[in-house]
CSV table of C-alpha atoms in Angstrom, one decimal:
chain,number,residue,atom,x,y,z
A,21,MET,CA,166.7,113.6,82.0
A,22,ASN,CA,164.6,110.5,82.7
A,23,PRO,CA,162.6,109.1,79.8
A,24,PRO,CA,158.8,109.9,79.8
A,25,GLY,CA,156.9,107.7,82.3
A,26,THR,CA,160.1,106.8,84.3
A,27,GLU,CA,159.1,108.9,87.3
A,28,PHE,CA,155.7,107.3,87.5
A,29,ASP,CA,157.2,103.8,87.2
A,30,GLU,CA,159.6,104.6,90.1
A,31,VAL,CA,156.6,105.7,92.2
A,32,ALA,CA,154.6,102.6,91.2
A,33,LEU,CA,157.6,100.4,92.0
A,34,GLY,CA,158.0,102.0,95.5
A,35,LEU,CA,161.3,103.5,94.6
A,36,LYS,CA,160.2,107.2,94.9
A,37,ALA,CA,157.7,109.1,97.0
A,38,SER,CA,154.5,110.1,95.2
A,39,THR,CA,152.8,113.5,95.2
A,40,GLY,CA,150.6,112.4,98.1
A,41,HIS,CA,153.7,111.4,100.1
A,42,ARG,CA,155.3,114.7,99.4
A,43,VAL,CA,152.1,116.5,100.6
A,44,ALA,CA,152.2,114.4,103.7
A,45,GLY,CA,155.9,115.4,104.3
A,46,ALA,CA,154.9,119.1,104.0
A,47,LEU,CA,152.1,118.7,106.5
A,48,MET,CA,154.3,116.7,108.9
A,49,ILE,CA,156.7,119.7,108.9
A,50,VAL,CA,153.8,122.1,109.6
A,51,ASN,CA,152.5,119.9,112.4
A,52,ALA,CA,156.0,119.6,113.9
A,53,ALA,CA,156.4,123.4,113.8
A,54,LEU,CA,153.0,123.7,115.6
A,55,VAL,CA,154.2,121.3,118.3
A,56,LEU,CA,157.4,123.2,118.8
A,57,LEU,CA,155.5,126.5,118.9
A,58,GLU,CA,153.2,125.1,121.6
A,59,THR,CA,156.1,123.7,123.6
A,60,PHE,CA,158.0,126.9,123.8
A,61,MET,CA,155.2,129.4,124.0
A,62,MET,CA,152.7,127.6,126.2
A,63,PRO,CA,152.5,128.0,130.0
A,64,ALA,CA,154.5,125.4,131.8
A,65,SER,CA,151.3,124.1,133.5
A,66,GLY,CA,150.0,122.5,130.3
A,67,LYS,CA,147.3,123.3,127.7
A,68,PRO,CA,143.6,124.0,127.7
A,69,ASP,CA,141.2,121.6,126.2
A,70,LEU,CA,141.4,123.0,122.7
A,71,LEU,CA,145.2,122.9,122.5
A,72,LEU,CA,145.7,119.2,122.2
A,73,THR,CA,148.8,118.3,120.1
A,74,PRO,CA,151.3,116.3,122.3
A,75,SER,CA,154.1,118.6,123.0
A,76,PHE,CA,157.1,116.3,122.6
A,77,PRO,CA,160.0,118.2,121.0
A,78,VAL,CA,161.8,114.9,120.1
A,79,THR,CA,158.8,113.6,118.2
A,80,ALA,CA,158.6,117.0,116.4
A,81,LEU,CA,162.2,116.8,115.3
A,82,ILE,CA,161.6,113.3,114.0
A,83,ASP,CA,158.6,114.5,112.0
A,84,ILE,CA,160.6,117.3,110.5
A,85,ALA,CA,163.3,114.9,109.4
A,86,LEU,CA,160.7,112.5,107.9
A,87,GLY,CA,158.9,115.4,106.3
A,88,VAL,CA,162.1,116.7,104.6
A,89,SER,CA,162.9,113.2,103.4
A,90,LEU,CA,159.4,112.8,101.9
A,91,LEU,CA,159.7,116.1,100.2
A,92,SER,CA,162.9,115.0,98.7
A,93,GLY,CA,161.2,111.9,97.3
A,94,SER,CA,162.7,109.3,99.6
A,95,ALA,CA,160.7,106.0,99.4
A,96,GLY,CA,162.3,104.7,102.6
A,97,ALA,CA,160.8,107.7,104.5
A,98,VAL,CA,157.3,106.6,103.4
A,99,ARG,CA,157.6,103.3,105.3
A,100,LEU,CA,159.1,105.0,108.4
A,101,SER,CA,156.4,107.7,108.3
A,102,VAL,CA,153.6,105.1,108.2
A,103,ILE,CA,155.1,103.4,111.3
A,104,ARG,CA,155.5,106.8,113.1
A,105,VAL,CA,151.9,107.8,112.3
A,106,ALA,CA,150.4,104.4,113.2
A,107,LEU,CA,152.2,104.5,116.6
A,108,GLY,CA,151.1,108.1,117.2
A,109,LEU,CA,147.5,107.1,116.3
A,110,VAL,CA,147.4,104.3,118.9
A,111,LEU,CA,149.6,105.8,121.6
A,112,PHE,CA,148.4,109.4,121.7
A,113,THR,CA,144.8,108.6,121.1
A,114,LEU,CA,144.9,106.1,124.0
A,115,ILE,CA,146.5,108.7,126.3
A,116,ARG,CA,143.8,111.2,125.5
A,117,VAL,CA,141.0,108.6,126.0
A,118,LEU,CA,142.4,107.5,129.4
A,119,ALA,CA,142.6,111.1,130.4
A,120,GLY,CA,139.0,111.7,129.5
A,121,GLU,CA,140.0,114.2,126.8
A,122,TRP,CA,137.5,113.1,124.1
A,123,LEU,CA,137.9,116.1,121.8
A,124,ALA,CA,141.7,115.7,121.9
A,125,ALA,CA,141.3,112.0,121.1
A,126,GLY,CA,139.1,112.9,118.2
A,127,MET,CA,141.6,115.4,116.9
A,128,GLN,CA,144.4,112.9,117.2
A,129,LEU,CA,142.4,110.4,115.3
A,130,GLY,CA,141.5,112.9,112.6
A,131,VAL,CA,145.1,114.1,111.9
A,132,SER,CA,146.5,110.6,112.0
A,133,VAL,CA,143.9,109.4,109.4
A,134,ALA,CA,144.8,112.4,107.3
A,135,PHE,CA,148.4,111.3,107.2
A,136,LEU,CA,147.6,107.7,106.6
A,137,LEU,CA,145.4,108.7,103.6
A,138,LEU,CA,148.4,110.4,102.1
A,139,LEU,CA,151.0,107.8,103.0
A,140,LEU,CA,149.4,104.5,102.3
A,141,GLY,CA,149.5,103.3,98.6
A,142,HIS,CA,149.5,105.9,95.9
A,143,PRO,CA,146.8,108.5,96.8
A,144,ARG,CA,145.0,110.3,94.0
A,145,LYS,CA,143.3,113.7,94.1
A,146,LEU,CA,140.2,112.5,96.1
A,147,ARG,CA,142.2,111.0,98.9
A,148,ILE,CA,144.6,114.0,98.9
A,149,GLY,CA,141.6,116.3,99.1
A,150,VAL,CA,139.9,114.5,102.0
A,151,ALA,CA,143.3,114.4,103.9
A,152,ALA,CA,143.7,118.2,103.3
A,153,VAL,CA,140.2,118.8,104.7
A,154,LEU,CA,140.9,116.7,107.8
A,155,PHE,CA,144.2,118.4,108.4
A,156,GLY,CA,142.8,121.8,107.8
A,157,LEU,CA,140.1,121.2,110.4
A,158,TYR,CA,142.7,119.9,112.9
A,159,LEU,CA,144.9,123.0,112.1
A,160,ALA,CA,142.0,125.4,112.7
A,161,LEU,CA,141.3,123.9,116.1
A,162,GLU,CA,144.9,123.9,117.1
A,163,GLY,CA,145.2,127.5,115.9
A,164,LEU,CA,142.1,128.4,118.0
A,165,GLY,CA,143.8,126.7,121.0
A,166,LEU,CA,146.9,128.8,120.6
A,167,TYR,CA,144.8,131.9,120.3
A,168,ILE,CA,143.0,131.1,123.5
A,169,VAL,CA,146.2,130.5,125.4
A,170,LEU,CA,148.1,133.5,124.1
A,171,SER,CA,145.1,136.0,124.2
A,172,GLY,CA,143.4,134.6,127.3
A,173,GLN,CA,140.0,134.6,125.4
A,174,ASN,CA,138.0,131.6,124.6
A,175,PRO,CA,134.9,132.1,122.5
A,176,LEU,CA,133.9,128.4,122.6
A,177,ALA,CA,134.3,128.0,126.4
A,178,ARG,CA,130.7,128.5,127.3
A,179,ALA,CA,129.5,126.0,124.7
A,180,VAL,CA,132.1,123.4,125.9
A,181,LEU,CA,131.1,123.9,129.5
A,182,SER,CA,127.4,123.8,128.8
A,183,ALA,CA,127.9,120.5,126.8
A,184,ARG,CA,129.6,119.0,129.8
A,185,GLY,CA,126.7,120.0,132.0
A,186,GLU,CA,128.8,122.4,134.2
A,187,LEU,CA,126.8,125.6,133.7
A,188,ALA,CA,123.3,126.7,134.7
A,189,GLY,CA,121.3,127.5,131.5
A,190,GLU,CA,120.7,131.2,132.1
A,191,PRO,CA,123.0,134.1,133.1
A,192,ALA,CA,123.6,134.2,136.9
A,193,GLY,CA,121.8,137.5,137.7
A,194,ASP,CA,120.9,137.7,141.4
A,195,VAL,CA,122.7,135.0,143.3
A,196,VAL,CA,121.5,133.6,146.6
A,197,GLY,CA,123.7,131.4,148.8
A,198,GLU,CA,123.0,127.8,149.4
A,199,LEU,CA,124.5,127.3,152.9
A,200,VAL,CA,123.1,130.7,154.1
A,201,ASP,CA,121.0,133.2,152.3
A,202,TYR,CA,123.6,135.9,151.5
A,203,ARG,CA,123.2,137.7,148.2
A,204,LEU,CA,125.3,139.1,145.4
A,205,ARG,CA,124.7,140.2,141.8
A,206,ALA,CA,126.6,139.0,138.7
A,207,PRO,CA,128.1,142.1,137.1
A,208,SER,CA,126.8,141.3,133.6
A,209,ASP,CA,124.9,138.7,131.6
A,210,ARG,CA,128.2,137.1,130.6
A,211,TRP,CA,128.5,135.5,134.0
A,212,TYR,CA,127.0,132.1,134.7
A,213,LEU,CA,126.7,129.9,137.8
A,214,ARG,CA,128.6,126.6,137.7
A,215,THR,CA,126.5,123.7,138.9
A,216,GLY,CA,127.0,122.7,142.5
A,217,GLU,CA,128.5,119.4,141.5
A,218,ALA,CA,131.1,121.0,139.2
A,219,ALA,CA,131.9,123.7,141.7
A,220,ARG,CA,132.4,121.3,144.6
A,221,ARG,CA,134.5,118.9,142.4
A,222,ASP,CA,137.1,121.7,142.0
A,223,ASN,CA,136.7,123.0,145.6
A,224,PRO,CA,134.7,121.1,148.2
A,225,LEU,CA,134.2,124.3,150.2
A,226,ALA,CA,132.5,126.1,147.3
A,227,ASP,CA,129.0,127.4,148.1
A,228,ARG,CA,128.6,129.3,144.9
A,229,TRP,CA,130.9,129.6,141.9
A,230,LEU,CA,130.3,132.2,139.1
A,231,ILE,CA,132.3,132.1,135.9
A,232,ARG,CA,132.7,134.3,132.8
A,233,PRO,CA,133.7,131.6,130.4
A,234,ASP,CA,135.1,133.7,127.5
A,235,LEU,CA,137.8,135.3,129.8
A,236,ASP,CA,138.2,132.3,132.2
A,237,ALA,CA,137.2,134.6,135.1
A,238,HIS,CA,135.8,133.3,138.3
A,239,ILE,CA,134.2,134.4,141.5
A,240,LEU,CA,134.3,131.6,144.2
A,241,VAL,CA,132.1,132.1,147.3
A,242,ILE,CA,133.0,130.1,150.4
A,243,ALA,CA,130.5,130.5,153.3
A,244,GLU,CA,131.2,129.1,156.7
A,245,ARG,CA,129.0,128.8,159.8
A,246,VAL,CA,130.5,129.7,163.1
A,247,PRO,CA,127.5,129.4,165.5
A,248,ASP,CA,127.1,131.9,168.4
A,249,THR,CA,130.3,133.7,167.6
A,250,MET,CA,132.1,135.9,165.1
A,251,VAL,CA,135.4,135.3,163.5
A,252,PRO,CA,137.7,138.3,164.2
A,253,LEU,CA,138.6,140.0,160.9
A,254,ALA,CA,142.4,140.3,161.3
A,255,PRO,CA,143.0,136.6,162.1
A,256,PHE,CA,140.6,135.6,159.3
A,257,VAL,CA,142.5,137.7,156.8
A,258,ASP,CA,145.8,136.2,158.0
A,259,THR,CA,144.5,132.7,157.7
A,260,VAL,CA,143.1,133.2,154.1
A,261,VAL,CA,146.3,134.9,152.9
A,262,GLY,CA,148.4,132.2,154.6
A,263,ASN,CA,146.4,129.4,152.9
A,264,MET,CA,146.8,131.1,149.5
A,265,ARG,CA,150.4,131.7,150.0
A,266,GLY,CA,151.0,128.0,150.9
A,267,ALA,CA,149.2,126.8,147.7
A,268,ALA,CA,151.2,129.0,145.4
A,269,THR,CA,154.7,128.8,143.9
A,270,SER,CA,155.0,132.6,144.3
A,271,PHE,CA,152.6,134.9,146.1
A,272,GLU,CA,152.3,138.7,146.6
A,273,LEU,CA,149.7,140.6,148.6
A,274,LEU,CA,149.5,143.9,146.7
A,275,ASP,CA,146.9,145.7,148.7
A,276,ALA,CA,144.4,145.3,151.6
A,277,ALA,CA,141.7,147.9,152.1
A,278,PRO,CA,138.4,148.1,154.0
A,279,LEU,CA,135.6,146.5,151.9
A,280,PRO,CA,133.0,149.1,150.9
A,281,GLY,CA,129.8,148.4,152.7
A,282,TYR,CA,131.5,146.5,155.5
A,283,PRO,CA,134.5,148.7,156.5
A,284,ASP,CA,134.7,147.4,160.1
A,285,THR,CA,134.1,143.7,159.3
A,286,GLY,CA,135.4,143.3,155.7
A,287,LYS,CA,138.6,143.5,153.7
A,288,LEU,CA,139.2,143.8,150.0
A,289,LEU,CA,142.5,142.1,149.0
A,290,ARG,CA,144.4,142.5,145.8
A,291,MET,CA,146.8,139.5,145.3
A,292,ARG,CA,149.0,137.9,142.6
A,293,ALA,CA,150.2,134.4,142.5
A,294,THR,CA,151.7,131.6,140.4
A,295,VAL,CA,149.8,128.4,140.8
A,296,ASP,CA,150.6,125.3,138.8
A,297,GLY,CA,152.7,127.4,136.4
A,298,GLN,CA,150.0,129.9,135.7
A,299,ASN,CA,150.1,133.6,136.6
A,300,ILE,CA,146.8,134.4,138.4
A,301,ASP,CA,145.5,137.8,139.7
A,302,TYR,CA,143.0,137.9,142.5
A,303,LEU,CA,140.5,140.4,143.9
A,304,ALA,CA,139.0,138.9,147.1
A,305,GLY,CA,136.5,140.2,149.6
A,306,LEU,CA,136.5,138.8,153.1
A,307,VAL,CA,133.6,139.4,155.4
A,308,THR,CA,132.9,138.3,159.0
A,309,ALA,CA,129.5,138.4,160.6
A,310,TYR,CA,127.9,137.0,163.7
A,311,GLY,CA,127.5,133.3,163.1
A,312,SER,CA,129.2,133.1,159.7
A,313,ALA,CA,132.2,134.2,157.6
A,314,TYR,CA,132.6,134.6,153.9
A,315,GLN,CA,135.3,134.5,151.2
A,316,LEU,CA,134.4,136.0,147.8
A,317,ILE,CA,137.5,135.2,145.7
A,318,GLY,CA,137.6,136.7,142.2
A,319,PHE,CA,140.4,135.5,140.0
A,320,THR,CA,141.6,135.2,136.4
A,321,GLY,CA,144.7,134.9,134.4
A,322,ALA,CA,147.1,137.8,134.4
A,323,LEU,CA,146.4,138.6,130.8
A,324,ASN,CA,142.7,139.2,131.5
A,325,PHE,CA,142.7,140.8,134.9
A,326,ALA,CA,142.7,144.4,133.8
A,327,ALA,CA,139.6,143.8,131.5
A,328,VAL,CA,137.6,141.9,134.2
A,329,GLU,CA,138.7,143.7,137.4
A,330,PRO,CA,135.8,146.2,137.3
A,331,GLU,CA,133.3,143.4,137.1
A,332,LEU,CA,135.0,141.4,139.9
A,333,ARG,CA,134.9,144.5,142.1
A,334,ALA,CA,131.2,145.2,141.3
A,335,ALA,CA,130.2,141.6,142.2
A,336,ILE,CA,132.2,141.6,145.4
A,337,GLU,CA,130.8,145.0,146.5
A,338,SER,CA,127.3,143.9,145.8
A,339,PHE,CA,127.5,141.3,148.5
A,340,VAL,CA,124.7,141.5,151.1
A,341,LEU,CA,124.8,139.5,154.4
A,342,PRO,CA,121.9,137.3,155.4
A,343,ALA,CA,119.4,138.6,158.0
A,344,SER,CA,120.7,135.9,160.3
A,345,ALA,CA,124.1,137.6,160.4
A,346,ALA,CA,122.8,140.5,162.5
A,347,LEU,CA,124.2,140.7,166.0
A,348,PRO,CA,121.8,139.8,168.8
A,349,GLN,CA,120.4,142.6,170.9
A,350,GLY,CA,123.1,144.5,172.8
A,351,ALA,CA,123.8,143.2,176.3
A,352,GLY,CA,122.9,146.4,178.1
A,353,ARG,CA,122.9,146.0,181.9
A,354,VAL,CA,123.7,142.4,182.9
A,355,VAL,CA,122.8,141.0,186.3
A,356,GLY,CA,124.8,138.2,187.7
A,357,ASN,CA,123.6,134.6,188.0
A,358,ALA,CA,125.3,133.5,191.2
A,359,ALA,CA,124.9,136.8,193.0
A,360,PRO,CA,122.9,140.0,192.3
A,361,TYR,CA,125.8,142.1,191.1
A,362,ALA,CA,125.6,143.9,187.7
A,363,ILE,CA,127.8,145.2,184.9
A,364,THR,CA,126.8,147.4,182.0
A,365,ALA,CA,128.0,146.9,178.4
A,366,PRO,CA,129.6,150.0,177.0
A,367,ASN,CA,127.6,150.1,173.8
A,368,GLU,CA,125.3,148.0,171.5
A,369,ARG,CA,128.2,146.1,169.9
A,370,TRP,CA,128.6,144.2,173.1
A,371,ILE,CA,126.3,141.1,173.4
A,372,THR,CA,125.7,138.5,176.1
A,373,ALA,CA,127.3,135.1,175.7
A,374,SER,CA,124.7,132.3,175.5
A,375,PRO,CA,124.5,129.6,178.2
A,376,GLU,CA,125.8,127.2,175.6
A,377,MET,CA,128.9,129.3,174.9
A,378,LEU,CA,129.5,129.7,178.7
A,379,ALA,CA,129.3,125.9,179.2
A,380,GLN,CA,131.5,125.0,176.2
A,381,GLN,CA,134.2,127.7,176.4
A,382,ASN,CA,134.3,129.3,179.8
A,383,PRO,CA,132.4,127.3,182.4
A,384,ASP,CA,134.0,129.1,185.4
A,385,SER,CA,132.5,132.4,184.3
A,386,ASP,CA,129.3,133.6,186.0
A,387,ARG,CA,128.7,136.2,183.3
A,388,TRP,CA,130.3,136.9,179.9
A,389,ILE,CA,129.8,139.7,177.5
A,390,LEU,CA,131.7,140.1,174.2
A,391,ARG,CA,132.3,142.3,171.2
A,392,PRO,CA,132.6,139.7,168.5
A,393,ASP,CA,133.9,141.9,165.7
A,394,VAL,CA,137.2,142.5,167.5
A,395,ASP,CA,137.2,139.3,169.7
A,396,ALA,CA,137.0,141.4,172.9
A,397,HIS,CA,135.6,139.8,176.0
A,398,LEU,CA,134.6,140.6,179.6
A,399,THR,CA,133.9,137.8,182.1
A,400,VAL,CA,132.9,137.8,185.7
A,401,VAL,CA,134.2,135.0,188.0
A,402,LEU,CA,133.1,134.7,191.7
A,403,GLU,CA,135.5,133.5,194.3
A,404,PRO,CA,134.5,132.7,197.9
A,405,LEU,CA,137.0,133.9,200.5
A,406,GLY,CA,138.0,132.1,203.7
A,407,GLU,CA,138.6,135.4,205.5
A,408,GLU,CA,138.1,139.1,205.0
A,409,THR,CA,140.8,140.8,202.9
A,410,THR,CA,141.2,143.8,200.6
A,411,PRO,CA,141.3,144.0,196.8
A,412,ALA,CA,145.0,145.2,197.0
A,413,ALA,CA,146.0,142.3,199.2
A,414,LEU,CA,144.2,139.7,197.0
A,415,MET,CA,145.6,141.3,193.8
A,416,GLN,CA,149.2,140.5,195.0
A,417,GLN,CA,148.4,136.8,194.3
A,418,MET,CA,147.2,137.3,190.8
A,419,PRO,CA,150.5,137.4,188.9
A,420,GLU,CA,151.5,134.0,190.3
A,421,ARG,CA,148.0,132.5,189.5
A,422,MET,CA,148.1,133.9,185.9
A,423,ARG,CA,151.6,132.6,185.2
A,424,SER,CA,150.3,129.1,185.8
A,425,SER,CA,148.4,129.5,182.5
A,426,TRP,CA,150.7,132.0,180.8
A,427,PRO,CA,154.3,131.4,182.1
A,428,THR,CA,155.7,134.4,180.0
A,429,ALA,CA,153.1,136.9,181.1
A,430,ASN,CA,154.3,140.5,181.7
A,431,PHE,CA,152.6,142.7,184.3
A,432,GLN,CA,152.3,146.3,185.0
A,433,PRO,CA,152.0,147.4,188.6
A,434,ASP,CA,148.4,147.1,189.9
A,435,GLU,CA,146.5,150.3,190.7
A,436,PRO,CA,143.3,151.4,192.4
A,437,LEU,CA,140.1,151.2,190.4
A,438,ALA,CA,137.3,153.5,191.5
A,439,GLY,CA,133.9,153.2,189.8
A,440,ALA,CA,130.5,154.9,190.5
A,441,HIS,CA,129.4,152.0,192.6
A,442,ALA,CA,132.4,150.2,194.0
A,443,SER,CA,136.2,150.5,194.5
A,444,GLY,CA,138.6,147.7,193.5
A,445,GLN,CA,142.1,147.1,192.1
A,446,LEU,CA,143.3,146.8,188.5
A,447,LEU,CA,146.2,144.8,187.1
A,448,HIS,CA,147.3,144.9,183.4
A,449,ALA,CA,149.0,141.8,181.8
A,450,SER,CA,150.4,141.1,178.4
A,451,VAL,CA,150.2,137.3,177.6
A,452,ALA,CA,150.9,135.0,174.7
A,453,GLY,CA,149.9,131.5,174.0
A,454,ALA,CA,148.7,129.1,171.3
A,455,GLN,CA,145.9,131.4,170.4
A,456,GLY,CA,148.2,134.5,170.0
A,457,ALA,CA,149.0,137.6,172.0
A,458,PHE,CA,146.4,139.2,174.3
A,459,GLU,CA,146.2,142.2,176.5
A,460,ILE,CA,144.3,141.7,179.8
A,461,ASP,CA,142.9,144.2,182.2
A,462,TYR,CA,142.2,142.3,185.5
A,463,ALA,CA,139.8,144.1,187.8
A,464,LEU,CA,139.2,142.8,191.3
A,465,TYR,CA,136.4,143.8,193.7
A,466,VAL,CA,135.9,142.4,197.2
A,467,VAL,CA,132.5,142.4,198.9
A,468,GLY,CA,132.4,140.7,202.2
A,469,LEU,CA,133.7,137.1,201.8
A,470,ARG,CA,133.4,137.1,198.0
A,471,ALA,CA,135.8,138.3,195.4
A,472,PHE,CA,134.5,139.4,192.0
A,473,HIS,CA,137.1,139.0,189.2
A,474,VAL,CA,136.1,141.2,186.3
A,475,ILE,CA,138.5,140.1,183.5
A,476,ALA,CA,138.6,142.1,180.3
A,477,MET,CA,140.8,140.9,177.3
A,478,ALA,CA,141.3,141.5,173.6
A,479,PRO,CA,143.9,140.4,171.0
A,480,ALA,CA,147.0,142.7,171.2
A,481,PRO,CA,146.4,144.3,167.7
A,482,ALA,CA,142.7,145.2,168.7
A,483,TYR,CA,143.3,146.2,172.2
A,484,PRO,CA,144.2,149.9,171.7
A,485,GLY,CA,140.9,150.5,169.9
A,486,VAL,CA,138.8,148.8,172.5
A,487,ARG,CA,140.7,149.6,175.7
A,488,ASP,CA,138.4,152.4,176.8
A,489,GLU,CA,135.3,150.3,176.3
A,490,LEU,CA,136.8,147.5,178.4
A,491,ARG,CA,137.6,149.9,181.1
A,492,ARG,CA,134.1,151.4,181.2
A,493,ALA,CA,132.6,148.0,181.5
A,494,GLN,CA,134.9,147.2,184.4
A,495,LEU,CA,134.1,150.5,186.1
A,496,SER,CA,130.4,149.9,185.7
A,497,PHE,CA,130.5,147.0,188.3
A,498,GLU,CA,127.7,147.2,190.8
A,499,PRO,CA,128.2,145.1,193.9
A,500,PRO,CA,125.4,142.9,195.2
A,501,ASN,CA,123.3,144.4,198.0
A,502,ASP,CA,122.5,141.1,199.7
């Protein structure tokens, strides 16, 4: 047994670690255990703002070794620990500052100061108490960070985002679009609008972005203008799904159903993906309309999806198109421009192409009607003839003409076409090109020295549903009486 006062003399002489040094050793072990816990339990993509200890397993192992040495009373470990903490203070704080993580930098500064208070000199009760308070605050914040990551819930997220100026002050309530005046309703008062600057920083296409901060749940609205036309739903869905698939490490389309309220022009998609190491579940509404198209993408982490899915669904199903998205008046009976023939649209879904559309997309057409929701079209082209002929004779030239544009076109034998006002000839072709596969019904009427080509076409997937409408429009052809 050492004589009384010997242990104090050894501490004073720097031969043995003091009580404060031993406390520092215990706290270094606790901190290292926290680092290892984060490293092996956190998602691979990284940590949220409140989980800020550098996850370096080698550093943690060094801290454990130093902590054990301090607890055993090693004076040499004190000097090594001071060097380790000082380097961590400078290096890790600088890393956080350069990354703009000011809270993380403050936490690193606080925990480093706590260790230095315990390691430098021979700390007494007051310094040990201050260091304990600093480390306790740091530990509480780190514990909160772990809770957020492992539970998916963040009670401080709204306050943090508000302090950054990223949220509107009041709950979102009724939301009106910026690019166009669509509407939707936030499902509860826990949902807030992100500011336009914050939303477009994360996604330049964002028109509106709703967030429920406590569950890290989001509804991103992308609105696109497509003047004088309507994006067909099926290709629109394929494009959106393809883009999401390309941005994910793994992707799964779980379900695709008609969107309530817009069963003909909308889809509700249920998807799951891994993005930047995070497992994310999606519920997305896609809507097409005349002159515009919309993506309402609801998403959150896999842990929270079950809890927030009803709210995502309610918000998406509350979507209301703007008045400007209504189709123009139905085409009805359309009289030709270059000659007084006429065709009649089969129903109100068929509209007349504007002169601008004709000039830009189909300048050879004399008249053009379309059904935008399924990308179906009917155009009339006039051809002057050098001599009299019959529709059947002229139709024999059509396969060769069409193969100049579609070399792989397949044809069915042409057949007579008898309408109420005129008789002609009909040829069916299946074609494929850069825009996809299409089915074409090619009707040909001959009146004197003029041929009237009445060409009906639709994408292959949509053709069966619109075939009868296309045929009725072709049969409605009324020849000119001049």
